[in-house]
Amino acid sequence: MTNFVKQQFLVIYAALLIMSALVFSGAAHADANQDLPKVRFVTSEGAFELLLRPDVAPKTVENFLGYVEDGFYDNTIFHRVIAGFMIQGGGFTADMSRKPTKAPIVNEGSQTLPNLRGTIAMARTNNPDSATSQFFINVVDNDFLNAGVRGAGYAVFGKVTEGMGVVDKIASVQTGRQQGMGDVPLSPVTIKSVTKVSTED
């Protein structure tokens, strides 16, 4: 075997190794995504899906899925909507009655999951460990909400994977003041249901 042939063989062999590694990596990534829980929101403006990240925010995802499995979010509303910022829901019914919640959870804000467009994060008060059921979906990159920028930050625990256009549609509705609260949609944007999506779907 000449040196030229050997060199060609080594080049081809190296290329095959790289391709195999890429295929394996892609398959592993796909398998990892399949193992991550998904939820589907059906709203009065349409449907969208989220991929959750218990690998980064385990307590937050567990808390959120607990509310989902209890049917807590069904027939609640997006009660705070700010165009160019975020849409917030998970705490009020259409008549602006606040729903009773479970105990607050620890803040799992992390630089691993920043508040980028399409991500879902927990809403809270000034107390970092005060989040219960309310969440918001970022419609733009909101870097100032990230952990370490202004303290503990807001814990991101997933992202929209389908139906971001529906989220944008919700973000564009007209809002006003109702019962002392600002940025409330003038026509209720109802969350009809939130359900966990089977990995077999």
XYZ file of C-alpha atoms in Angstrom:
201
model
C 0.000 0.000 0.000
C 1.529 3.304 -1.075
C 1.771 6.289 1.229
C -0.849 8.098 -0.861
C -3.310 5.215 -0.539
C -2.621 5.015 3.195
C -3.273 8.732 3.571
C -6.528 8.460 1.640
C -7.590 5.493 3.768
C -6.851 7.393 6.975
C -8.807 10.438 5.759
C -11.833 8.289 4.892
C -11.577 6.389 8.188
C -11.401 9.646 10.178
C -14.424 11.017 8.294
C -16.396 7.866 9.071
C -15.506 8.140 12.759
C -16.672 11.772 12.855
C -19.924 10.919 11.074
C -20.580 8.060 13.485
C -19.958 10.331 16.455
C -22.354 12.944 15.062
C -25.060 10.376 14.413
C -24.656 8.938 17.918
C -24.690 12.417 19.444
C -27.829 13.354 17.503
C -29.569 10.153 18.538
C -28.578 10.674 22.155
C -29.881 14.235 22.014
C -33.152 13.054 20.489
C -33.489 10.341 23.140
C -32.792 12.894 25.857
C -35.523 15.181 24.485
C -37.933 12.254 24.332
C -37.363 11.659 28.039
C -38.181 15.278 28.928
C -41.855 15.927 29.780
C -44.046 17.942 27.432
C -47.294 19.763 28.111
C -49.958 21.090 25.775
C -51.893 24.287 26.409
C -55.263 24.729 24.735
C -56.375 28.362 24.982
C -59.138 30.514 23.560
C -56.527 31.844 21.101
C -55.164 28.455 20.005
C -52.811 25.738 21.256
C -49.100 25.517 21.989
C -46.712 22.976 23.483
C -43.856 23.222 25.963
C -40.826 21.047 26.616
C -39.975 21.068 30.340
C -36.501 20.776 31.885
C -36.494 18.764 35.124
C -32.781 18.125 34.525
C -32.111 21.791 35.382
C -35.111 22.806 37.506
C -36.450 19.580 39.084
C -38.499 21.075 41.938
C -40.033 23.689 39.646
C -41.080 21.130 37.035
C -42.436 18.796 39.705
C -44.475 21.659 41.158
C -45.803 22.736 37.752
C -46.725 19.198 36.696
C -48.495 18.721 40.025
C -50.794 21.627 39.170
C -51.234 20.264 35.630
C -52.209 16.805 36.878
C -54.667 18.344 39.358
C -56.377 20.234 36.522
C -55.603 23.459 38.383
C -54.896 25.509 35.261
C -58.056 24.482 33.406
C -60.349 27.488 32.895
C -57.877 29.976 34.326
C -56.780 33.018 32.319
C -53.723 34.919 31.184
C -54.350 37.795 33.567
C -51.266 39.908 32.856
C -50.197 40.553 29.273
C -47.513 43.046 28.246
C -46.622 43.303 24.560
C -42.882 43.107 23.955
C -42.339 41.511 27.355
C -44.338 38.452 28.481
C -47.730 36.819 29.101
C -48.568 35.653 32.638
C -51.166 33.194 33.846
C -51.944 30.380 36.206
C -53.563 32.122 39.136
C -56.933 33.673 38.304
C -60.304 32.689 36.881
C -62.195 34.799 34.322
C -63.952 36.801 37.055
C -60.502 37.696 38.464
C -60.895 35.419 41.486
C -57.547 34.185 42.794
C -57.269 30.402 43.071
C -55.869 28.856 46.281
C -52.442 27.327 45.782
C -50.004 24.915 47.364
C -47.004 26.047 49.392
C -44.325 28.165 47.678
C -41.245 26.505 46.201
C -37.533 27.297 46.261
C -36.241 29.467 43.421
C -34.273 27.401 40.908
C -33.206 30.334 38.739
C -30.112 29.280 36.824
C -27.750 30.765 34.272
C -28.085 27.450 32.427
C -31.629 28.410 31.392
C -31.861 32.173 30.711
C -35.095 34.070 30.082
C -35.036 33.913 26.299
C -37.956 34.363 23.903
C -40.289 31.386 24.152
C -39.153 30.199 27.582
C -41.523 29.651 30.494
C -40.547 30.825 33.979
C -42.141 31.017 37.412
C -43.771 34.261 38.489
C -43.153 35.360 42.065
C -43.132 38.290 44.478
C -40.002 40.117 45.622
C -39.269 37.094 47.789
C -37.223 34.750 45.530
C -38.777 31.652 47.110
C -42.418 32.695 46.771
C -43.488 31.074 43.462
C -46.588 28.879 43.608
C -48.746 28.292 40.505
C -48.265 31.395 38.380
C -45.917 31.361 35.404
C -45.044 33.591 32.473
C -43.851 33.031 28.928
C -41.232 35.424 27.586
C -42.083 36.887 24.179
C -38.648 38.528 23.865
C -35.233 37.916 25.414
C -35.514 39.348 28.949
C -31.931 39.239 30.161
C -32.673 41.408 33.207
C -34.763 38.553 34.630
C -31.842 36.115 34.633
C -30.251 34.742 37.782
C -27.348 36.914 38.873
C -28.392 40.054 37.001
C -30.688 41.493 39.668
C -30.389 38.917 42.392
C -31.921 35.455 42.290
C -33.716 36.000 38.986
C -36.757 34.144 37.699
C -36.589 30.377 37.293
C -36.930 29.184 33.705
C -38.088 25.569 33.485
C -38.987 24.964 29.850
C -39.603 26.429 26.408
C -42.290 26.601 23.742
C -41.613 24.025 21.030
C -44.835 24.393 19.012
C -47.320 27.233 18.625
C -45.201 30.288 19.443
C -47.480 32.208 17.072
C -50.326 31.620 19.530
C -48.216 33.074 22.346
C -47.466 36.118 20.179
C -51.169 36.467 19.414
C -51.986 36.483 23.130
C -49.249 39.063 23.714
C -50.923 41.411 21.222
C -54.409 41.541 22.763
C -55.800 44.796 24.118
C -55.418 45.265 27.846
C -56.595 47.616 30.572
C -57.291 47.819 34.295
C -59.668 45.474 36.077
C -60.266 45.205 39.810
C -57.198 47.263 40.576
C -54.872 45.267 38.338
C -53.188 46.575 35.207
C -52.345 44.865 31.896
C -55.425 42.615 32.066
C -56.827 41.502 28.678
C -60.111 43.322 28.013
C -61.529 40.081 26.608
C -60.473 37.105 28.747
C -57.804 34.854 27.259
C -58.817 31.519 28.720
C -56.578 28.530 29.351
C -59.080 25.792 28.517
C -56.764 22.962 29.504
C -53.151 22.051 30.211
C -52.267 18.385 29.793
C -49.142 16.311 29.800
C -48.262 15.014 26.341
C -47.518 11.311 26.075
C -43.986 10.514 24.824
C -45.659 8.071 22.434
C -47.583 10.875 20.685
